Short mmCIF file of C-alpha atoms and ligand atoms in Angstrom, two decimals:
data_model
loop_
_atom_site.label_atom_id
_atom_site.label_comp_id
_atom_site.label_asym_id
_atom_site.label_seq_id
_atom_site.Cartn_x
_atom_site.Cartn_y
_atom_site.Cartn_z
CA GLY A 1 -62.20 -4.26 -16.73
CA GLY A 2 -61.78 -3.54 -13.01
CA GLN A 3 -58.57 -4.15 -11.08
CA PRO A 4 -57.86 -4.63 -7.36
CA ILE A 5 -56.73 -1.55 -5.39
CA PRO A 6 -52.93 -1.16 -5.11
CA PRO A 7 -51.68 -1.45 -1.50
CA PRO A 8 -50.58 1.52 0.64
CA ILE A 9 -47.07 2.84 -0.10
CA LYS A 10 -44.42 1.85 2.46
CA ASP A 11 -42.23 4.93 2.69
CA THR A 12 -44.26 7.90 3.93
CA SER A 13 -41.34 10.12 4.91
CA LEU A 14 -40.89 13.78 4.05
CA LYS A 15 -39.14 13.84 0.68
CA LEU A 16 -38.39 15.55 -2.59
CA VAL A 17 -41.22 15.09 -5.10
CA VAL A 18 -39.89 17.18 -7.99
CA ASP A 19 -36.84 14.99 -8.61
CA LYS A 20 -35.08 14.54 -11.95
CA ASP A 21 -37.70 12.08 -13.22
CA HIS A 22 -40.58 14.34 -12.21
CA GLN A 23 -39.88 17.72 -13.74
CA TRP A 24 -42.77 19.91 -14.91
CA LYS A 25 -43.46 19.79 -18.63
CA PRO A 26 -45.88 21.93 -20.65
CA LEU A 27 -49.02 20.42 -22.14
CA ARG A 28 -49.06 18.80 -25.57
CA ALA A 29 -52.08 18.77 -27.88
CA GLY A 30 -54.69 16.40 -26.50
CA ASP A 31 -53.31 16.17 -22.95
CA GLN A 32 -56.19 16.28 -20.47
CA ARG A 33 -56.29 18.50 -17.39
CA GLY A 34 -59.39 19.48 -15.48
CA PRO A 35 -60.95 20.80 -12.28
CA CYS A 36 -58.53 19.17 -9.79
CA PRO A 37 -55.25 21.03 -9.25
CA GLY A 38 -53.88 18.11 -7.20
CA LEU A 39 -54.22 15.56 -9.98
CA ASN A 40 -53.36 18.07 -12.73
CA ALA A 41 -49.99 18.76 -11.10
CA LEU A 42 -49.25 15.06 -10.63
CA ALA A 43 -49.81 14.56 -14.37
CA SER A 44 -47.71 17.57 -15.40
CA HIS A 45 -44.86 16.19 -13.26
CA GLY A 46 -45.12 12.64 -14.52
CA TRP A 47 -46.38 11.06 -11.29
CA LEU A 48 -49.45 10.25 -13.40
CA PRO A 49 -49.33 9.70 -17.16
CA ARG A 50 -48.75 13.11 -18.76
CA THR A 51 -51.63 12.48 -21.14
CA GLY A 52 -54.04 12.85 -18.20
CA ILE A 53 -55.58 9.49 -19.09
CA VAL A 54 -55.18 7.38 -15.97
CA THR A 55 -56.31 4.26 -14.14
CA PRO A 56 -57.84 4.49 -10.66
CA GLY A 57 -54.93 2.44 -9.29
CA GLU A 58 -52.45 4.96 -10.70
CA ILE A 59 -54.33 7.78 -8.91
CA VAL A 60 -54.32 5.96 -5.55
CA THR A 61 -50.55 5.43 -5.75
CA ALA A 62 -49.73 8.88 -7.17
CA VAL A 63 -51.59 10.90 -4.51
CA GLN A 64 -49.71 8.98 -1.84
CA ASN A 65 -46.32 9.41 -3.54
CA GLY A 66 -46.84 13.07 -4.40
CA TYR A 67 -48.70 14.37 -1.36
CA ASN A 68 -48.76 11.66 1.32
CA MET A 69 -52.53 11.41 1.12
CA GLU A 70 -53.90 8.69 3.40
CA TRP A 71 -54.54 5.45 1.47
CA LYS A 72 -58.14 5.02 2.58
CA ARG A 73 -59.11 8.59 1.78
CA ALA A 74 -57.41 8.24 -1.60
CA VAL A 75 -59.44 5.10 -2.27
CA LEU A 76 -62.70 6.83 -1.31
CA VAL A 77 -62.22 9.86 -3.56
CA THR A 78 -60.68 7.96 -6.46
CA TYR A 79 -63.34 5.28 -6.80
CA ALA A 80 -66.15 7.78 -6.22
CA ALA A 81 -64.90 9.72 -9.22
CA PHE A 82 -64.11 6.63 -11.27
CA LEU A 83 -67.56 5.13 -10.79
CA VAL A 84 -69.31 8.13 -12.32
CA ASN A 85 -66.66 9.58 -14.68
CA GLY A 86 -64.49 6.61 -15.73
CA ASN A 87 -64.67 3.98 -18.45
CA HIS A 88 -65.26 0.66 -16.66
CA LEU A 89 -64.53 -1.40 -19.76
CA THR A 90 -61.03 -0.02 -20.31
CA ASN A 91 -60.32 1.01 -16.68
CA LEU A 92 -59.35 4.51 -17.87
CA LEU A 93 -60.36 7.99 -16.71
CA SER A 94 -59.72 11.41 -18.22
CA LEU A 95 -58.60 14.05 -15.70
CA GLY A 96 -60.35 16.56 -17.96
CA GLY A 97 -62.87 16.16 -20.75
CA MET A 98 -63.84 13.50 -23.28
CA SER A 99 -60.90 11.79 -24.95
CA TRP A 100 -60.73 8.98 -27.48
CA LEU A 101 -57.78 7.66 -25.47
CA THR A 102 -60.13 6.31 -22.80
CA GLY A 103 -61.40 3.86 -25.43
CA HIS A 104 -64.76 2.63 -26.57
CA ALA A 105 -67.40 3.80 -24.08
CA PRO A 106 -70.20 1.71 -22.56
CA PRO A 107 -73.72 2.42 -23.89
CA PRO A 108 -75.74 5.46 -22.71
CA PRO A 109 -76.83 6.71 -20.24
CA ALA A 110 -73.22 5.94 -19.17
CA LEU A 111 -71.00 8.98 -19.69
CA ALA A 112 -67.37 7.90 -19.09
CA SER A 113 -66.59 11.52 -19.92
CA GLY A 114 -63.92 12.53 -17.42
CA LEU A 115 -63.65 14.70 -14.31
CA ASN A 116 -64.99 17.80 -16.11
CA THR A 117 -68.46 16.27 -16.22
CA HIS A 118 -70.73 18.59 -14.25
CA GLY A 119 -73.03 17.29 -11.55
CA THR A 120 -71.33 13.95 -11.05
CA PHE A 121 -68.26 14.65 -8.91
CA GLU A 122 -67.51 18.13 -10.22
CA GLY A 123 -69.85 20.63 -8.62
CA ASP A 124 -70.65 24.24 -7.85
CA ALA A 125 -68.96 26.92 -5.75
CA SER A 126 -65.41 25.77 -6.53
CA LEU A 127 -62.57 27.96 -5.33
CA THR A 128 -61.03 28.83 -8.69
CA ARG A 129 -63.39 27.37 -11.28
CA SER A 130 -66.75 28.81 -12.33
CA ASP A 131 -70.10 27.11 -11.77
CA ALA A 132 -71.00 25.17 -14.92
CA PHE A 133 -74.19 27.23 -15.28
CA LEU A 134 -72.20 30.47 -15.27
CA GLY A 135 -69.24 29.46 -17.42
CA ASP A 136 -66.26 27.11 -17.67
CA ASN A 137 -66.32 24.61 -14.78
CA HIS A 138 -62.80 23.25 -15.21
CA SER A 139 -60.33 25.98 -16.24
CA PHE A 140 -58.49 28.35 -13.93
CA ASN A 141 -60.49 31.57 -13.50
CA GLU A 142 -58.40 34.68 -12.83
CA THR A 143 -61.31 36.68 -11.37
CA LEU A 144 -62.06 33.98 -8.81
CA PHE A 145 -58.38 33.61 -7.96
CA GLN A 146 -58.12 37.37 -7.36
CA GLN A 147 -61.03 37.13 -4.91
CA LEU A 148 -59.12 34.40 -3.10
CA VAL A 149 -55.99 36.58 -3.07
CA ASP A 150 -57.93 39.54 -1.66
CA ILE A 151 -59.41 37.44 1.13
CA SER A 152 -56.04 35.86 1.92
CA ASN A 153 -54.51 39.33 2.17
CA LYS A 154 -57.32 40.52 4.42
CA VAL A 155 -57.65 37.62 6.86
CA GLY A 156 -54.70 35.29 6.15
CA GLY A 157 -51.80 37.71 6.48
CA GLY A 158 -51.09 37.29 2.76
CA LYS A 159 -51.36 33.51 2.78
CA TYR A 160 -54.09 30.97 2.13
CA ASN A 161 -54.55 29.61 5.65
CA ALA A 162 -57.55 28.18 7.53
CA SER A 163 -59.03 31.65 8.13
CA ALA A 164 -58.77 32.48 4.43
CA ALA A 165 -60.21 29.08 3.45
CA ALA A 166 -63.20 29.67 5.74
CA GLU A 167 -63.99 33.05 4.15
CA VAL A 168 -63.36 31.93 0.56
CA ARG A 169 -65.61 28.90 1.05
CA PHE A 170 -68.38 31.11 2.42
CA GLN A 171 -68.06 33.78 -0.26
CA ARG A 172 -68.18 31.23 -3.09
CA VAL A 173 -71.38 29.70 -1.64
CA GLN A 174 -72.99 33.12 -1.23
CA ASP A 175 -72.01 34.02 -4.80
CA SER A 176 -73.59 30.86 -6.18
CA ILE A 177 -76.80 31.38 -4.19
CA ALA A 178 -77.00 34.91 -5.61
CA ARG A 179 -76.15 34.18 -9.26
CA ASN A 180 -76.76 30.53 -10.13
CA PRO A 181 -80.41 29.41 -10.28
CA THR A 182 -79.22 25.79 -10.63
CA PHE A 183 -76.85 26.04 -7.64
CA ASN A 184 -76.49 22.62 -6.03
CA PHE A 185 -74.90 22.35 -2.60
CA ALA A 186 -76.43 19.04 -1.59
CA ASN A 187 -74.54 15.85 -0.71
CA PRO A 188 -72.02 14.84 -2.13
CA ARG A 189 -71.02 18.42 -3.02
CA PHE A 190 -71.80 19.49 0.54
CA ASN A 191 -68.97 17.21 1.62
CA THR A 192 -66.38 17.66 -1.16
CA ALA A 193 -66.62 21.47 -1.23
CA PHE A 194 -65.26 21.74 2.33
CA VAL A 195 -62.59 19.11 1.85
CA GLU A 196 -61.35 20.83 -1.30
CA ALA A 197 -61.16 24.18 0.46
CA VAL A 198 -58.60 22.79 2.92
CA PHE A 199 -56.68 20.51 0.52
CA PRO A 200 -54.36 23.34 -0.56
CA ILE A 201 -53.34 23.86 3.08
CA VAL A 202 -53.08 20.16 3.84
CA PHE A 203 -51.13 19.12 0.72
CA PHE A 204 -49.58 22.07 -1.14
CA ILE A 205 -47.50 23.52 1.72
CA ASP A 206 -43.94 22.23 1.36
CA GLY A 207 -43.26 19.49 3.92
CA ARG A 208 -40.15 21.26 5.24
CA LEU A 209 -42.11 24.45 5.93
CA ARG A 210 -44.95 22.48 7.49
CA ALA A 211 -42.48 20.70 9.77
CA ALA A 212 -41.25 24.14 10.85
CA GLY A 213 -44.80 25.16 11.79
CA GLU A 214 -46.06 26.90 8.65
CA THR A 215 -49.87 26.93 8.45
CA GLY A 216 -50.46 29.08 5.37
CA LEU A 217 -49.87 28.49 1.65
CA ASP A 218 -47.85 31.05 -0.30
CA LEU A 219 -50.11 32.57 -2.99
CA LYS A 220 -47.51 32.30 -5.78
CA VAL A 221 -47.11 28.61 -5.02
CA MET A 222 -50.88 28.28 -4.96
CA ARG A 223 -51.21 29.93 -8.37
CA GLY A 224 -48.59 27.54 -9.74
CA PHE A 225 -50.64 24.50 -8.72
CA PHE A 226 -54.02 25.94 -9.71
CA GLU A 227 -53.15 27.71 -12.97
CA ASP A 228 -50.12 25.90 -14.38
CA HIS A 229 -50.44 22.43 -12.80
CA ARG A 230 -47.01 23.16 -11.44
CA MET A 231 -45.26 22.32 -8.17
CA PRO A 232 -42.48 24.59 -6.84
CA LYS A 233 -39.09 23.54 -8.18
CA ASP A 234 -37.88 21.65 -5.11
CA PHE A 235 -41.29 20.70 -3.71
CA HIS A 236 -41.15 18.25 -0.78
CA ARG A 237 -44.29 16.40 0.21
CA ARG A 238 -45.48 16.49 3.83
CA GLY A 239 -43.80 14.01 6.19
CA THR A 240 -47.01 12.64 7.69
CA VAL A 241 -50.00 11.00 6.03
CA SER A 242 -53.19 13.02 6.05
CA SER A 243 -56.82 12.43 5.27
CA ALA A 244 -57.68 16.12 5.51
CA SER A 245 -60.25 15.41 8.20
CA ASP A 246 -58.03 17.64 10.27
CA SER A 247 -58.63 20.62 12.47
CA GLU A 248 -58.66 22.90 9.40
CA LEU A 249 -61.71 21.11 8.05
CA ASP A 250 -63.64 21.47 11.31
CA PHE A 251 -62.64 25.11 11.45
CA VAL A 252 -63.86 25.90 7.93
CA GLN A 253 -67.16 24.09 8.48
CA ALA A 254 -67.79 25.78 11.83
CA ALA A 255 -66.88 29.30 10.68
CA HIS A 256 -70.31 29.88 9.09
CA ASP A 257 -73.75 28.29 9.11
CA TYR A 258 -74.23 25.90 6.22
CA ILE A 259 -77.02 23.59 5.23
CA PRO A 260 -76.99 21.08 2.37
CA GLY A 261 -79.46 22.12 -0.30
CA PHE A 262 -79.97 23.95 -3.59
CA ASN A 263 -81.58 26.95 -5.23
CA ASN A 264 -85.10 25.74 -5.84
CA GLY A 265 -84.81 24.07 -9.24
CA SER A 266 -88.46 24.26 -10.26
CA ALA A 267 -88.67 27.98 -9.66
CA ARG A 268 -85.38 28.59 -11.53
CA VAL A 269 -84.56 31.73 -9.64
CA VAL A 270 -81.62 32.85 -7.59
CA ASN A 271 -81.65 33.61 -3.88
CA ASN A 272 -84.05 30.75 -3.31
CA PHE A 273 -81.88 28.32 -1.34
CA VAL A 274 -83.78 25.46 0.23
CA ALA A 275 -82.56 22.56 2.37
CA ASP A 276 -82.27 19.08 0.82
CA PRO A 277 -84.73 17.01 2.87
CA ASN A 278 -83.05 13.75 1.90
CA PHE A 279 -79.36 14.51 2.03
CA MET A 280 -78.37 11.60 4.28
CA GLY A 281 -80.23 8.99 2.24
CA THR A 282 -80.77 5.89 4.38
CA GLN A 283 -77.47 6.20 6.27
CA THR A 284 -76.61 8.25 9.32
CA GLU A 285 -72.93 9.10 8.90
CA LEU A 286 -71.86 11.70 6.37
CA VAL A 287 -69.27 9.44 4.74
CA CYS A 288 -71.90 6.69 4.40
CA ALA A 289 -74.38 9.15 2.88
CA LEU A 290 -71.69 10.11 0.38
CA TYR A 291 -71.02 6.45 -0.34
CA GLU A 292 -74.74 5.86 -0.92
CA LYS A 293 -75.05 8.90 -3.20
CA PHE A 294 -72.23 7.74 -5.47
CA VAL A 295 -73.59 4.19 -5.64
CA ASN A 296 -77.03 5.55 -6.61
CA SER A 297 -75.49 7.82 -9.27
CA THR A 298 -73.64 4.80 -10.66
CA VAL A 299 -76.85 2.79 -10.91
CA ALA A 300 -78.50 5.69 -12.75
CA LEU A 301 -75.68 5.59 -15.33
CA TYR A 302 -75.64 1.78 -15.55
CA PRO A 303 -79.23 0.61 -15.03
CA ASN A 304 -78.74 -2.90 -16.38
CA PRO A 305 -75.11 -3.84 -17.12
CA HIS A 306 -74.08 -7.21 -18.57
CA GLY A 307 -70.98 -9.37 -18.92
CA GLU A 308 -67.58 -7.71 -18.61
CA LEU A 309 -69.16 -4.36 -17.80
CA ARG A 310 -71.11 -5.80 -14.90
CA LYS A 311 -68.00 -7.56 -13.60
CA ALA A 312 -65.95 -4.36 -13.77
CA LEU A 313 -68.68 -2.32 -12.08
CA ASN A 314 -68.90 -4.84 -9.25
CA GLN A 315 -65.12 -4.75 -8.79
CA ASN A 316 -65.06 -0.94 -8.70
CA LEU A 317 -68.06 -0.81 -6.34
CA ASP A 318 -66.28 -3.25 -4.03
CA ASN A 319 -63.12 -1.11 -4.21
CA PHE A 320 -65.17 1.97 -3.31
CA TYR A 321 -66.75 0.18 -0.36
CA VAL A 322 -63.32 -0.67 1.07
CA ALA A 323 -63.02 3.03 1.95
CA ALA A 324 -66.45 3.14 3.59
CA GLU A 325 -66.56 -0.23 5.33
CA ALA A 326 -66.66 -0.48 9.11
CA HIS A 327 -69.13 2.41 9.25
CA CYS A 328 -71.51 1.91 6.37
CA ASP A 329 -74.04 -0.63 5.13
CA GLN A 330 -72.85 -2.06 1.82
CA ILE A 331 -75.14 -1.53 -1.16
CA LYS A 332 -74.91 -4.24 -3.82
CA PRO A 333 -77.01 -3.06 -6.75
CA TYR A 334 -75.92 -5.77 -9.20
CA ASN A 335 -76.12 -8.95 -7.08
C1 HEM B 1 -61.21 19.59 -6.88
C2 HEM B 1 -61.01 14.93 -8.08
C3 HEM B 1 -57.31 14.29 -5.03
C4 HEM B 1 -56.99 19.07 -4.58
C5 HEM B 1 -61.49 18.37 -7.47
C6 HEM B 1 -62.57 18.11 -8.37
C7 HEM B 1 -62.51 16.82 -8.72
C8 HEM B 1 -61.40 16.23 -8.02
C9 HEM B 1 -63.44 16.08 -9.67
C10 HEM B 1 -63.58 19.14 -8.86
C11 HEM B 1 -64.61 19.46 -7.82
C12 HEM B 1 -65.09 20.87 -7.97
O1 HEM B 1 -64.39 21.77 -7.49
O2 HEM B 1 -66.13 21.09 -8.59
C13 HEM B 1 -60.04 14.33 -7.29
C14 HEM B 1 -59.78 12.92 -7.22
C15 HEM B 1 -58.76 12.73 -6.35
C16 HEM B 1 -58.36 14.04 -5.88
C17 HEM B 1 -60.52 11.83 -7.99
C18 HEM B 1 -58.20 11.38 -5.99
C19 HEM B 1 -57.60 11.12 -4.85
C20 HEM B 1 -56.84 15.54 -4.73
C21 HEM B 1 -55.62 15.81 -4.01
C22 HEM B 1 -55.54 17.15 -3.90
C23 HEM B 1 -56.70 17.73 -4.53
C24 HEM B 1 -54.64 14.77 -3.49
C25 HEM B 1 -54.45 17.99 -3.30
C26 HEM B 1 -53.23 17.61 -3.27
C27 HEM B 1 -58.17 19.60 -5.06
C28 HEM B 1 -58.58 20.97 -4.88
C29 HEM B 1 -59.81 21.12 -5.54
C30 HEM B 1 -60.11 19.83 -6.12
C31 HEM B 1 -57.82 22.04 -4.11
C32 HEM B 1 -60.66 22.38 -5.60
C33 HEM B 1 -60.35 23.20 -6.81
C34 HEM B 1 -61.22 24.41 -6.82
O3 HEM B 1 -62.21 24.44 -6.10
O4 HEM B 1 -60.89 25.36 -7.54
N1 HEM B 1 -60.78 17.21 -7.27
N2 HEM B 1 -59.17 14.98 -6.48
N3 HEM B 1 -57.46 16.72 -5.03
N4 HEM B 1 -59.10 18.94 -5.81
FE1 HEM B 1 -59.07 17.00 -6.25
MG1 MG B 2 -66.62 22.87 -9.66
#
């Protein structure tokens, strides 16, 4: 069942991440990797179990150790994903698809089917992964990466910087509006899509380069993370903690006009993007609306849990709320 959240790490200095105990290793049969290059690379370097079958606590600690991600932000993202994609009975999550290693699953409509599961956390208009409607939503897509390279060459001086992120984000949304009749860009995807566009700049630039003022990510390094789950050979994490709610995020959001919404599902046609009238739910801050959305999705998957399952869900919901508290009204669906 559920476990308490591990505490923040103590040493947040700039340091070597690819040390002798954390060398890259190729995948073995059955190892799970999925739509998140950050977590994929941690698993392929042994900061997470190389199987790709992980506990939420292991993720919270690994993203701090590997990238200096801020504890609270790590808690928010990790428990959001775990609530909808994890197995609450065994406390295990697949970074990719279904795996017997996550153990006996709770009864349907629960999924416990890993980060690849479309429409839960994973969503449309990803940088380097196709929309689920149009193809494979979790594997590296060379065509999409080439578009990112072209844009980075045009506006980023050959690097993936904030200007490149802003144009890639916009192009991917336009592409989905034009080609995916099921395109969904409503909350929570409206939030995560922007955050993910700046994560490569915030976390994949070597800490020594960042300290020297570098603001763009080398495209070979980027390909390593995105395609091969691989960090550069002497990768150093950044020397300051970050939540990614930095200036880059504001820049990417402000560079174009965006509204949360979707291609009109009933009409099933493209180029029919309409605003989501209810994207904030009952809460007024974006992070609280995201919190509410994930709690509601959890209730849809677990309408009436009993015993150990109910206990674990309550623990994981409480863990999730830790990252939202102070701003947001707590929702307690099972009390
Ligand atoms: C995308 C989960 C942390 C970098 C994703 C996606 C998921 C996910 C489910 C797929 C969303 C989509 O594009 O459809 C998580 C969880 C984390 C986490 C549970 C726990 C803390 C990180 C960290 C980094 C990172 C620390 C960077 C170091 C990215 C990037 C994408 C992404 C760049 C976008 C990939 C693309 O659009 O092609 N993540 N992530 N993530 N994640 Fe993570
Ligand atoms: Mg996606």
